[in-house]
Short mmCIF file of C-alpha atoms and ligand atoms in Angstrom, two decimals:
data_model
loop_
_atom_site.label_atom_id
_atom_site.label_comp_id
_atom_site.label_asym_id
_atom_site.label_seq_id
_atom_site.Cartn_x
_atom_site.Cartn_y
_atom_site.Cartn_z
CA UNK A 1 40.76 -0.73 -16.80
CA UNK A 2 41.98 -1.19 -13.15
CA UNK A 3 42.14 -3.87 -11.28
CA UNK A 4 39.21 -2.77 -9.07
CA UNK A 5 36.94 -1.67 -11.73
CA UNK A 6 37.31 -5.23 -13.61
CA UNK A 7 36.68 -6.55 -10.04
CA UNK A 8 33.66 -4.92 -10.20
CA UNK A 9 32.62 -5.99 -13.41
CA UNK A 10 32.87 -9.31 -12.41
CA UNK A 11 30.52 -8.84 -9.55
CA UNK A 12 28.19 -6.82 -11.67
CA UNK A 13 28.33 -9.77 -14.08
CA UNK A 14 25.82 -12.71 -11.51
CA UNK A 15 22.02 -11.89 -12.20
CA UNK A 16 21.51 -11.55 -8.85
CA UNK A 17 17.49 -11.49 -8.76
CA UNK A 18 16.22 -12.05 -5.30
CA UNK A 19 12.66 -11.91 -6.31
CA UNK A 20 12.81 -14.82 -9.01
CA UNK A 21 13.51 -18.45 -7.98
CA UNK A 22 14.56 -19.29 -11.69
CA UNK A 23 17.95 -17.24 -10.33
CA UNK A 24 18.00 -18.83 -7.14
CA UNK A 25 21.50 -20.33 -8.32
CA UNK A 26 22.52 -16.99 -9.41
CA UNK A 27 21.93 -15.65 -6.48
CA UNK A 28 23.82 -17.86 -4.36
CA UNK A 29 27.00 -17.53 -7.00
CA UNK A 30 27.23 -14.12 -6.03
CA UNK A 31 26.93 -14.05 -2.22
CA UNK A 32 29.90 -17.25 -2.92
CA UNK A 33 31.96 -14.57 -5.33
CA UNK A 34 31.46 -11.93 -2.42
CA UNK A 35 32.46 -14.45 0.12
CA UNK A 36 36.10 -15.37 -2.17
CA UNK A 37 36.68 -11.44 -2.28
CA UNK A 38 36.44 -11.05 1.91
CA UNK A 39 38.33 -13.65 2.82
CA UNK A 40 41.42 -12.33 0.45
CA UNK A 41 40.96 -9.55 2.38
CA UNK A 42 42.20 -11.42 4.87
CA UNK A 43 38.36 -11.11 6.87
CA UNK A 44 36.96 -13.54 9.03
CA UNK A 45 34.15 -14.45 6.60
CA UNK A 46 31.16 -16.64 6.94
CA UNK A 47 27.99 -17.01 4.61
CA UNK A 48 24.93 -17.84 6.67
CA UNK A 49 22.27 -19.74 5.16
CA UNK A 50 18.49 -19.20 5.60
CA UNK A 51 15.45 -20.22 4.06
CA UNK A 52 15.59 -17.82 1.44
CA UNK A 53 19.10 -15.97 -0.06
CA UNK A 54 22.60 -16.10 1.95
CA UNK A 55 23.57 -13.66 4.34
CA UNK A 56 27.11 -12.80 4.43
CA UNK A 57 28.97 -11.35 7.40
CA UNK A 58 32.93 -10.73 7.39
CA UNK A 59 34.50 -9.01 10.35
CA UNK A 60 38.48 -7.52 9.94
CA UNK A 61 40.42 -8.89 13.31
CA UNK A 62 38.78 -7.20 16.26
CA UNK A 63 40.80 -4.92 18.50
CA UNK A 64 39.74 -3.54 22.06
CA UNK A 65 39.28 -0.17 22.71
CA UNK A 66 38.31 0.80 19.32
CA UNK A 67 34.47 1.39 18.07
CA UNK A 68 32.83 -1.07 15.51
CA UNK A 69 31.40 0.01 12.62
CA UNK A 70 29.04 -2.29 10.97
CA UNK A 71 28.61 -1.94 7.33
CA UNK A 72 25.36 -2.79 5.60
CA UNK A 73 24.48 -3.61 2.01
CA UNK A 74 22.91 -5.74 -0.53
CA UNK A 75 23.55 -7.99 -3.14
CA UNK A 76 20.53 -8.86 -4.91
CA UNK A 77 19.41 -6.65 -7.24
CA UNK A 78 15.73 -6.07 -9.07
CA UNK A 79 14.97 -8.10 -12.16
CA UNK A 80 15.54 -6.32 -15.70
CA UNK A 81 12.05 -5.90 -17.31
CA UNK A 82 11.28 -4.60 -19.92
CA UNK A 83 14.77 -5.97 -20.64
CA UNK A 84 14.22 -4.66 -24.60
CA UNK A 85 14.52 -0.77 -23.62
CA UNK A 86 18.40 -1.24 -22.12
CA UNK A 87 20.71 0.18 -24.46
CA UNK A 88 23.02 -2.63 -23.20
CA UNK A 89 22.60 -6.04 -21.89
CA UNK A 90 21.56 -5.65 -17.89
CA UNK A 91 24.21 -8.27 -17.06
CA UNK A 92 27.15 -7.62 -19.04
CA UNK A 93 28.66 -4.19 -17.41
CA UNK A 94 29.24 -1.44 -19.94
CA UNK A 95 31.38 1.42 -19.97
CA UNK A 96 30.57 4.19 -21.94
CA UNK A 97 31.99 7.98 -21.09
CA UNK A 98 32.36 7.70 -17.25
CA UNK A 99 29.09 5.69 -16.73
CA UNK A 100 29.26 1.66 -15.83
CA UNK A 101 25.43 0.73 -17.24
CA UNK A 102 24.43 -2.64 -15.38
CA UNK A 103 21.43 -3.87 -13.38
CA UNK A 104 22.91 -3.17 -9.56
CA UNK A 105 25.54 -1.05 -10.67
CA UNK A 106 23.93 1.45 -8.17
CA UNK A 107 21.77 -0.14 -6.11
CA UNK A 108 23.80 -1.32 -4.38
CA UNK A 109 26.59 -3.45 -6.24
CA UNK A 110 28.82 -0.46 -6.39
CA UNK A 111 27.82 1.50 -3.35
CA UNK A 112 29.05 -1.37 -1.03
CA UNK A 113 31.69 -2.76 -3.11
CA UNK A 114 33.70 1.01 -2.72
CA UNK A 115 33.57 0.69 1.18
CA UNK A 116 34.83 -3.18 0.47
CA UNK A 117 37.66 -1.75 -1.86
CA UNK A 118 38.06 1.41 0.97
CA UNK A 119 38.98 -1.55 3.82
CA UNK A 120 41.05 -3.67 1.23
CA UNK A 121 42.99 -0.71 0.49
CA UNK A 122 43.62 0.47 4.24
CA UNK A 123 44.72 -2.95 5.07
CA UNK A 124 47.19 -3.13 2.23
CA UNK A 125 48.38 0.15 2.81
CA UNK A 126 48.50 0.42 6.52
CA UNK A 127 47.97 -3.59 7.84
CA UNK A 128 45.48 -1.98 9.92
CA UNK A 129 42.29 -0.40 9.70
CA UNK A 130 41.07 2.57 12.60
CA UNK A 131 38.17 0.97 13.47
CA UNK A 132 36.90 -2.54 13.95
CA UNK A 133 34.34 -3.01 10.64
CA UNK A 134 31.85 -5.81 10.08
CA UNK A 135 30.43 -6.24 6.60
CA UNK A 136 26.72 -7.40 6.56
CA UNK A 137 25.85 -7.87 3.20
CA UNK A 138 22.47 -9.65 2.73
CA UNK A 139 20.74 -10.68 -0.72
CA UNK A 140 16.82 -10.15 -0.06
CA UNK A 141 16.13 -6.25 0.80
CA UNK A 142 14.94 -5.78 -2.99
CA UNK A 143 12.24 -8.27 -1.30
CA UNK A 144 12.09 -6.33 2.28
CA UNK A 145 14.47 -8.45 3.82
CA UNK A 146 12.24 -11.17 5.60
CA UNK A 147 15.33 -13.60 7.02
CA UNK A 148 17.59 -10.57 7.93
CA UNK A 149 15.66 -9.47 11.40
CA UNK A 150 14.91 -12.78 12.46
CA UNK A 151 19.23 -12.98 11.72
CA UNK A 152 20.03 -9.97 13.75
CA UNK A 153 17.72 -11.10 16.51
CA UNK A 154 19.89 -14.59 16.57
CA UNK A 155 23.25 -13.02 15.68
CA UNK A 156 23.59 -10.15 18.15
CA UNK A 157 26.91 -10.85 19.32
CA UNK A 158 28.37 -11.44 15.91
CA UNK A 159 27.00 -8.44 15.15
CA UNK A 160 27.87 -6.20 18.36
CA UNK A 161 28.83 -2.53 16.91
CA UNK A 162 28.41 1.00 17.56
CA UNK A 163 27.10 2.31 14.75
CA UNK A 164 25.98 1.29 11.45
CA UNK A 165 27.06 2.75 8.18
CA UNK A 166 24.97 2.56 4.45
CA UNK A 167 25.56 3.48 1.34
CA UNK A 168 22.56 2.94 -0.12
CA UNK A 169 21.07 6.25 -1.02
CA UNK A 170 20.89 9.44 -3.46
CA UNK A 171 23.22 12.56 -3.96
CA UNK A 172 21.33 15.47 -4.66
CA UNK A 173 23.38 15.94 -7.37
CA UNK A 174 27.11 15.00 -8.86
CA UNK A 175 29.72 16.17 -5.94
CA UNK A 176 27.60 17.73 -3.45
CA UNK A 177 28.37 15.84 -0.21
CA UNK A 178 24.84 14.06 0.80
CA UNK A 179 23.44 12.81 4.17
CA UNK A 180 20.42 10.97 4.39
CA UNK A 181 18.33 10.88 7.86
CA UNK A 182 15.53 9.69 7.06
CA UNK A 183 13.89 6.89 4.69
CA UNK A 184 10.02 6.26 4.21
CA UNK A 185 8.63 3.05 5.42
CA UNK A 186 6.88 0.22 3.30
CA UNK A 187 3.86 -1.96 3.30
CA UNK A 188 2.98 -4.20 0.28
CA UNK A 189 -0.29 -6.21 -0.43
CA UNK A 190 -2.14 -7.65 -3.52
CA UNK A 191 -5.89 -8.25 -4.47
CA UNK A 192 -7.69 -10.28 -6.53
CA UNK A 193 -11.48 -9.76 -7.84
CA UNK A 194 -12.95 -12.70 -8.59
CA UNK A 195 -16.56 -12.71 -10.63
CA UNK A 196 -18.00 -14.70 -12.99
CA UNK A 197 -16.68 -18.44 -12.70
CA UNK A 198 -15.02 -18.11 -16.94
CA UNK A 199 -14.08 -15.82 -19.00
CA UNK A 200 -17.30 -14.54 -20.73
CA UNK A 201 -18.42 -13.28 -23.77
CA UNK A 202 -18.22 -9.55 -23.66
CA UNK A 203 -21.75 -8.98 -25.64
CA UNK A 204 -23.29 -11.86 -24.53
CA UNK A 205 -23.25 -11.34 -20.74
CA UNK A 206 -21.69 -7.58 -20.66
CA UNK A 207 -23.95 -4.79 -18.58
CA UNK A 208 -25.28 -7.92 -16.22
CA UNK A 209 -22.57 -9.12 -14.78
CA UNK A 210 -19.36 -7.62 -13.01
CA UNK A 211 -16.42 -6.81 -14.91
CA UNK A 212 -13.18 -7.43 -12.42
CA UNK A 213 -11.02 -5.61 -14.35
CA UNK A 214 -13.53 -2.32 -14.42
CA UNK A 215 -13.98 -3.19 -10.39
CA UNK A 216 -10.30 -2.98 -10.02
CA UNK A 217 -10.34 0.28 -11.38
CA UNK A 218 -12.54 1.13 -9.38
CA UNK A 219 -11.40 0.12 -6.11
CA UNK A 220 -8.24 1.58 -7.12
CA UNK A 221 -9.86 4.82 -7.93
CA UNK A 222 -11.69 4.87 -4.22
CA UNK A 223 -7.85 5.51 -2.64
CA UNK A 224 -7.08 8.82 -3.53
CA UNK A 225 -9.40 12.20 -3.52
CA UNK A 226 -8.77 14.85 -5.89
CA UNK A 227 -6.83 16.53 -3.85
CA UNK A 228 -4.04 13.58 -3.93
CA UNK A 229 -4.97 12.75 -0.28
CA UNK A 230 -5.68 8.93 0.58
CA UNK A 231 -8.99 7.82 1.70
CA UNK A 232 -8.45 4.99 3.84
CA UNK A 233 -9.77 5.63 6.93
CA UNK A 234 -7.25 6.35 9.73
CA UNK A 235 -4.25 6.44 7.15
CA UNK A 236 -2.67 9.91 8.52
CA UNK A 237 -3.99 9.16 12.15
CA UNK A 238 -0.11 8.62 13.22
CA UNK A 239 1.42 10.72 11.20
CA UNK A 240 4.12 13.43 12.19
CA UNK A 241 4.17 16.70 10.35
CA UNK A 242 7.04 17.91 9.01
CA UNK A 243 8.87 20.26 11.14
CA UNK A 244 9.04 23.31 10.08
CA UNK A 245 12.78 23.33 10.08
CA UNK A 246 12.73 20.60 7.85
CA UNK A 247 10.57 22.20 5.34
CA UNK A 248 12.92 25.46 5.32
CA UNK A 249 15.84 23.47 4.77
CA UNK A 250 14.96 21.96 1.52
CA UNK A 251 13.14 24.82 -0.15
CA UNK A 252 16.49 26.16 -0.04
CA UNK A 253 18.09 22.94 -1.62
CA UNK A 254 17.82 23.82 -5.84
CA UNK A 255 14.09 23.44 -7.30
CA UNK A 256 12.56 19.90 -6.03
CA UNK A 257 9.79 20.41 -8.66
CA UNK A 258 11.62 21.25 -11.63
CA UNK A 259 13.85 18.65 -10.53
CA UNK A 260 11.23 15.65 -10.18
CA UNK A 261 10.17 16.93 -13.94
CA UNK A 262 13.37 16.48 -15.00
CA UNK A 263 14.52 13.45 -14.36
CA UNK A 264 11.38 11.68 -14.54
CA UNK A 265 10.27 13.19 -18.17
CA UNK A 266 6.32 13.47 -16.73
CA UNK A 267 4.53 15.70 -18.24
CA UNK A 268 3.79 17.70 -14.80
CA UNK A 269 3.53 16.77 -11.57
CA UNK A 270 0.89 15.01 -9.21
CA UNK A 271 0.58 14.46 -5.65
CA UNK A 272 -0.70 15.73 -2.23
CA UNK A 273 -2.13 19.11 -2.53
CA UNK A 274 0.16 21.46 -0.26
CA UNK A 275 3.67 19.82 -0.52
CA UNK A 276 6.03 20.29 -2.88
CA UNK A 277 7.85 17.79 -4.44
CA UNK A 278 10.05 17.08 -2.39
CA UNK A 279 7.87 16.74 1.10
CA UNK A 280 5.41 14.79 -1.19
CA UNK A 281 9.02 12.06 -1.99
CA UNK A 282 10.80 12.23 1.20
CA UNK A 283 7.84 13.58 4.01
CA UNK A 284 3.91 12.53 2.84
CA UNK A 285 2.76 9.00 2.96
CA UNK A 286 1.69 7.99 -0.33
CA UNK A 287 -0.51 4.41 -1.73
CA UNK A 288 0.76 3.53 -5.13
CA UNK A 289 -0.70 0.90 -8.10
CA UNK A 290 2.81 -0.97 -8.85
CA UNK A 291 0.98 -3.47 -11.60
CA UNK A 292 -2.21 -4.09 -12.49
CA UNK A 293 -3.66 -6.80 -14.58
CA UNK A 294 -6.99 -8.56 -15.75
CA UNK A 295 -8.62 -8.79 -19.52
CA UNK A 296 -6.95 -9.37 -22.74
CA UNK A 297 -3.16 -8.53 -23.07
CA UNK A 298 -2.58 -9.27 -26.15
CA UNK A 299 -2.53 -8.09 -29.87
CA UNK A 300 -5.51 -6.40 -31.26
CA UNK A 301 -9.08 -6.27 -29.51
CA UNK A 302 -10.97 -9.74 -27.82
CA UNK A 303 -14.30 -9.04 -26.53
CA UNK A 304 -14.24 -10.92 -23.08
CA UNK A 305 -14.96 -10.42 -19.89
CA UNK A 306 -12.01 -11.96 -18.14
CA UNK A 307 -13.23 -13.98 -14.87
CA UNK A 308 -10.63 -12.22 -12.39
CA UNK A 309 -8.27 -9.33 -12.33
CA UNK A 310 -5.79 -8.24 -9.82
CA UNK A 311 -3.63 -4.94 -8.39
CA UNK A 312 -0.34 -4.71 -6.15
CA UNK A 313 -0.20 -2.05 -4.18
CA UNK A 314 2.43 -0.40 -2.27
CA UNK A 315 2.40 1.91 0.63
CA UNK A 316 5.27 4.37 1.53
CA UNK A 317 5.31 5.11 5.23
CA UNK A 318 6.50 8.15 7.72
CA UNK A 319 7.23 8.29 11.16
CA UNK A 320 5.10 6.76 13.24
CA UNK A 321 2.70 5.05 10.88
CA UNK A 322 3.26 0.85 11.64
CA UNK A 323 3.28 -0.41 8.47
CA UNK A 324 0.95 -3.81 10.31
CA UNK A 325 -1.73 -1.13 10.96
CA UNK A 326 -1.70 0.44 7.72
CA UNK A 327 -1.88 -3.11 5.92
CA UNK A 328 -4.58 -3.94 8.19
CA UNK A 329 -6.55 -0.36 7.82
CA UNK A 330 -5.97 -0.52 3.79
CA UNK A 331 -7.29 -4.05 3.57
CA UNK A 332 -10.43 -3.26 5.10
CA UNK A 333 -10.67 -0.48 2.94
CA UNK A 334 -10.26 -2.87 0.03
CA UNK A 335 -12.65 -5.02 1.27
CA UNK A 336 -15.44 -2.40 2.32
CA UNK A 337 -15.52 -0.82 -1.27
CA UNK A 338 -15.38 -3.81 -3.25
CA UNK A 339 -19.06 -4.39 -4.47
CA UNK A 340 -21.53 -7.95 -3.02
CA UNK A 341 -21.58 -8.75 -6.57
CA UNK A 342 -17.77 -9.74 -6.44
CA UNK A 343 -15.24 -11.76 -4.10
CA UNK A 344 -12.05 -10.12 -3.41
CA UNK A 345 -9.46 -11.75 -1.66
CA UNK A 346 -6.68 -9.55 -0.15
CA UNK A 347 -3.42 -11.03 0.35
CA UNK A 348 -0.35 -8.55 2.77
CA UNK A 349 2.92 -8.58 1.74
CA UNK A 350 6.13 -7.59 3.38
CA UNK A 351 6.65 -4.02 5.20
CA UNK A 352 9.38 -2.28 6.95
CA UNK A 353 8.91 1.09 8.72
CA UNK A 354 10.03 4.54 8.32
CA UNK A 355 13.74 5.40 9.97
CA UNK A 356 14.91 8.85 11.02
CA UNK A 357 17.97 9.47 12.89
CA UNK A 358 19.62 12.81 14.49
CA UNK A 359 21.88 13.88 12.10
CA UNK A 360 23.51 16.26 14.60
CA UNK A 361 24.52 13.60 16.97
CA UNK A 362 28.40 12.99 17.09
CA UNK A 363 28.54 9.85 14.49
CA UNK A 364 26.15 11.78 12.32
CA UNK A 365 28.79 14.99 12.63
CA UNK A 366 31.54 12.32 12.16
CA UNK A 367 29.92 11.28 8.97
CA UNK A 368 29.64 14.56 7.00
CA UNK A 369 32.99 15.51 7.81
CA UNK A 370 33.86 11.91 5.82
CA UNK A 371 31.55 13.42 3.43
CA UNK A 372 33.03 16.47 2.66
CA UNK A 373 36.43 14.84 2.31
CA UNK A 374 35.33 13.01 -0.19
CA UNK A 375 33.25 15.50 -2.19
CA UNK A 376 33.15 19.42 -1.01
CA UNK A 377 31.04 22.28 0.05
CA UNK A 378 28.64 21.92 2.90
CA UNK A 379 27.24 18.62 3.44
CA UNK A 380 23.50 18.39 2.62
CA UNK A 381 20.94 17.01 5.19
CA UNK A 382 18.07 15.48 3.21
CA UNK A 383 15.05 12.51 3.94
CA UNK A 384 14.79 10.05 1.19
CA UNK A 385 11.24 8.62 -0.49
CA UNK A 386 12.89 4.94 -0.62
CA UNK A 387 12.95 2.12 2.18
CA UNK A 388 15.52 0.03 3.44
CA UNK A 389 13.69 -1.93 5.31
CA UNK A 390 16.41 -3.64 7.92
CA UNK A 391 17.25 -0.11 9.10
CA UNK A 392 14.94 0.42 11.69
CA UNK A 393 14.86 -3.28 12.93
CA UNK A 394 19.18 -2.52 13.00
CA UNK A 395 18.16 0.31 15.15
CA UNK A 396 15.92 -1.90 17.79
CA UNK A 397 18.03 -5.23 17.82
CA UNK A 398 21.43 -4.11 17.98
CA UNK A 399 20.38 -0.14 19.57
CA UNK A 400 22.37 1.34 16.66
CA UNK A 401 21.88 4.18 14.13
CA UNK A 402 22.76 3.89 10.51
CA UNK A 403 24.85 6.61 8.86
CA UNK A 404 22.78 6.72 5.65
CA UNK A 405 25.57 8.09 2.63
CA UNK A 406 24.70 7.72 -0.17
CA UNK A 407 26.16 7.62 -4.02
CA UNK A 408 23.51 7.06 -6.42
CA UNK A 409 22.52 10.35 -8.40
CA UNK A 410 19.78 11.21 -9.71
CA UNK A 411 20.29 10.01 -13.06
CA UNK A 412 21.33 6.48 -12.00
CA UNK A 413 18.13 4.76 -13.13
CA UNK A 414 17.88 2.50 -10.26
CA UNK A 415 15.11 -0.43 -10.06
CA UNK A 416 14.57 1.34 -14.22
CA UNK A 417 16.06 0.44 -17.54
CA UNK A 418 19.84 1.48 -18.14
CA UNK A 419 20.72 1.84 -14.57
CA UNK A 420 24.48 3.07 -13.72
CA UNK A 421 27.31 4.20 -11.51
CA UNK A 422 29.80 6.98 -12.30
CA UNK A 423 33.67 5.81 -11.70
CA UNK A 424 33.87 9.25 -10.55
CA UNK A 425 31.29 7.94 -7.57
CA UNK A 426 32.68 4.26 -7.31
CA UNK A 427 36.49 5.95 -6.93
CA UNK A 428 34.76 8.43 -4.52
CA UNK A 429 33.06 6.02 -2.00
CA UNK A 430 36.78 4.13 -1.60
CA UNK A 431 37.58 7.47 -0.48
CA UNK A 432 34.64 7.54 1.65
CA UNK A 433 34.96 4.85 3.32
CA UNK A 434 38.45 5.34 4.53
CA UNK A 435 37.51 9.26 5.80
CA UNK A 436 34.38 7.52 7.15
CA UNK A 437 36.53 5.03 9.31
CA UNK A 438 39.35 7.70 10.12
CA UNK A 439 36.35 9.84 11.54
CA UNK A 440 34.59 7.23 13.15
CA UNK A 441 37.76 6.42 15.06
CA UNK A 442 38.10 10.33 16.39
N1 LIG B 1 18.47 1.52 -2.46
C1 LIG B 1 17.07 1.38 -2.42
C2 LIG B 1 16.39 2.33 -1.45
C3 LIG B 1 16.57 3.78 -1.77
C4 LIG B 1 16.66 4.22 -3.05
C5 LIG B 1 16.62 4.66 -0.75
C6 LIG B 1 16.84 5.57 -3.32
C7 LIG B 1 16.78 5.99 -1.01
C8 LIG B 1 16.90 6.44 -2.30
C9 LIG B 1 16.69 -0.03 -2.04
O1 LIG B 1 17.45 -0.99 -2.69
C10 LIG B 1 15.28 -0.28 -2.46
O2 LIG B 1 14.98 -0.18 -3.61
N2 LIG B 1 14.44 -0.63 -1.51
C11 LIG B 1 13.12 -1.06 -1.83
C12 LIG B 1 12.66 -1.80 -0.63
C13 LIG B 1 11.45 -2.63 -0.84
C14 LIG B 1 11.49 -3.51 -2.03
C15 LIG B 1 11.17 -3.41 0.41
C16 LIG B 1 12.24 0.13 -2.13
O3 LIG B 1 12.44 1.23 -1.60
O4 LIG B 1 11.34 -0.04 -2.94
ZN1 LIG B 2 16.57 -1.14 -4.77
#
């Protein structure tokens, strides 16, 4: 194994799980391990603490006259359940045939770790890099990155640049060079029904009082019609078509739907009546159940009438919905089709909006030619269905775009059991990341 790839192992190896304090610790081990690696790089490295997970920034030696490019990713990673349908533990990297299986092998371990290993090697080989880079590597975005904007806001000198660069998005398949420029937006909430003041006896009390679990259902039911469109009133009121450009350009990428069959192993397809598959993942708002709870869990039948149940619910986002007036709007919602025989209580969550960028303009040309040095054929302009919340908020604090390029293929299994990360990919985004920089330079 090389050098680099153990390196990665080892960074693979801290269960980095924003989301759950028990890993806290964990967490913080990481962003320290991350922290060890830049400064033998030789970068001016600091970890910033906040309230929540550390934020680290390393700059290389700044040099006038030269463009910065500030490079974003993240180190925390989603937790592991249902941790028994891995084929290998979610922690202890695994190579088998030219796929590394590990929680955050993907998203975003390895994507960020090849533009560290990119820089490393320029400096070794050269002393010198052809740009000024800042890595900004933070370890809540699986959480929607609540102490990063408040960071930039504080930090905008630190984090002066001219244009941002991400690798934290999809391939549309192995080798075909990718750009990404657009992401959906994201607003989170959960609700609780509340009714009867215990758990009751299903026979006893059943057909008089409220069931929460059967008003969840039902409240849940109330968001979509049959045609897949949501019924929250005002939901699409800011939304902007898809241009027709748009649309032409990926019905002539290879088949969306027989794609989204494929690697998801539904049995067909569901969504917003008039869109294929891919404008319903990368163009259509969409309001999704993410858990659901309330009742008996366990083995065999109990015939109770469990006092509460409870839904989260997540909303994907296009330009120009605002994610606060969609939380807003769908709380209502909640709260106007939940019946007087129950209490609900609605509680928002975190949000970021929806990003899109020109992809013509000259960093976004710059970038696909780095793409197609590192891969080949014509680069591929395409939106993408997942949020990176920080992205926009990059955009408005430090007046930046982000040059979204991707490695993670469609088979990677991110936020999913068995998640992983070709060495064919990690070996091509060190290549990346040294065209990217040679092109960024001009
Ligand atoms: N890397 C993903 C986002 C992504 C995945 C973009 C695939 C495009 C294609 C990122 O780590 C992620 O999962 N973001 C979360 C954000 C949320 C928790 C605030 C998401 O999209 O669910
Ligand atoms: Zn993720």
């Amino acid at each position: 194994m090389s050098p680099q790839l153990a390196e990665f192992f080892d960074f693979l190896r801290f269960p980095s799980i924003s989301t759950d304090s028990r890993h806290r610790d964990d967490v913080r081990r990481c962003a320290e391990f991350l922290a060890t690696k830049c400064r033998s790089m030789g970068l001016r490295t600091e970890l910033h603490e906040t309230p929540g997970h550390p934020i680290l920034v390393a700059s290389s030696v700044p040099k006038p006259g030269r463009p910065t490019v500030l490079i974003y990713g993240h180190y925390d990673v989603q937790p592991v359940d249902p941790v028994s349908e891995w084929d290998t533990p979610p922690f202890e990297p695994t190579l088998v045939g030219d796929k590394i299986y590990a929680r955050g092998a993907t998203d975003n371990k390895g994507q960020h770790f090849a533009h560290l290993l990119g820089v490393e090697a320029a400096l070794k080989a050269h002393g010198d890099l052809p740009v000024n880079v800042v890595f900004l590597i933070e370890g809540e975005e699986e959480i929607g990155s609540p102490n990063l904007a408040p960071f930039l806001a504080n930090h905008r000198e630190l984090l002066k640049c001219d244009v941002c660069a991400v690798s934290d998005t999809g391939m549309i398949g192995a080798g075909i060079p990718t750009m990404t420029y657009g992401l959906r937006g994201i607003a989170c909430l959960e609700f609780k029904i509340h009714g009867p003041v215990r758990d009751l006896h299903s026979g006893v009390y059943g057909g008089a009082v409220p069931n929460p679990a059967t008003m969840v259902s039902r409240i849940i039911a109330s968001l979509h019609d049959d045609e897949g469109r949501i019924r929250i009133p005002g939901f699409y009121d800011r939304v902007l078509p898809l241009e027709s450009w748009e649309r032409e350009m990926w019905a002539s990428l290879p088949d969306g739907d027989a794609a989204t069959l494929d690697e998801t192993g539904a049995p067909g397809l569901w969504g917003e009546a008039g869109y294929t598959s891919l404008e319903r993942r990368w163009g259509r708002p969409t309001a999704e159940v993410n858990g659901i709870g309330g009742g008996y869990q366990g083995e065999g039948s109990k015939t109770v009438i469990g006092r509460e149940a409870m839904a989260k619910l997540s909303f994907r986002l296009v330009p120009d919905q605002n994610p606060q007036e969609i939380l807003e709007l769908a709380a209502a919602h909640l709260k106007s089709v939940c019946p007087p025989s129950c209490r609900i209580e609605v509680e928002l969550g975190h949000w970021g909006p929806a990003y899109v960028m020109d992809p013509h303009s000259p960093y976004g040309k710059a970038a696909q030619r780095a793409l197609v040095r590192a891969f080949s054929g014509e680069p591929r302009l395409i939106r993408e269905g997942g949020s990176i919340p920080i992205i926009q908020a990059i955009k408005d604090t430090l007046g930046v775009d982000s040059l979204l390029l991707g490695l993670a293929l469609p088979d990677c299994q991110i936020h999913s059991p068995n998640e992983n990360f070709t060495v064919t990919n990690f070996e091509a985004g060190i290549r990346l990341n040294q065209a990217l920089l040679e092109e960024l330079a001009g």
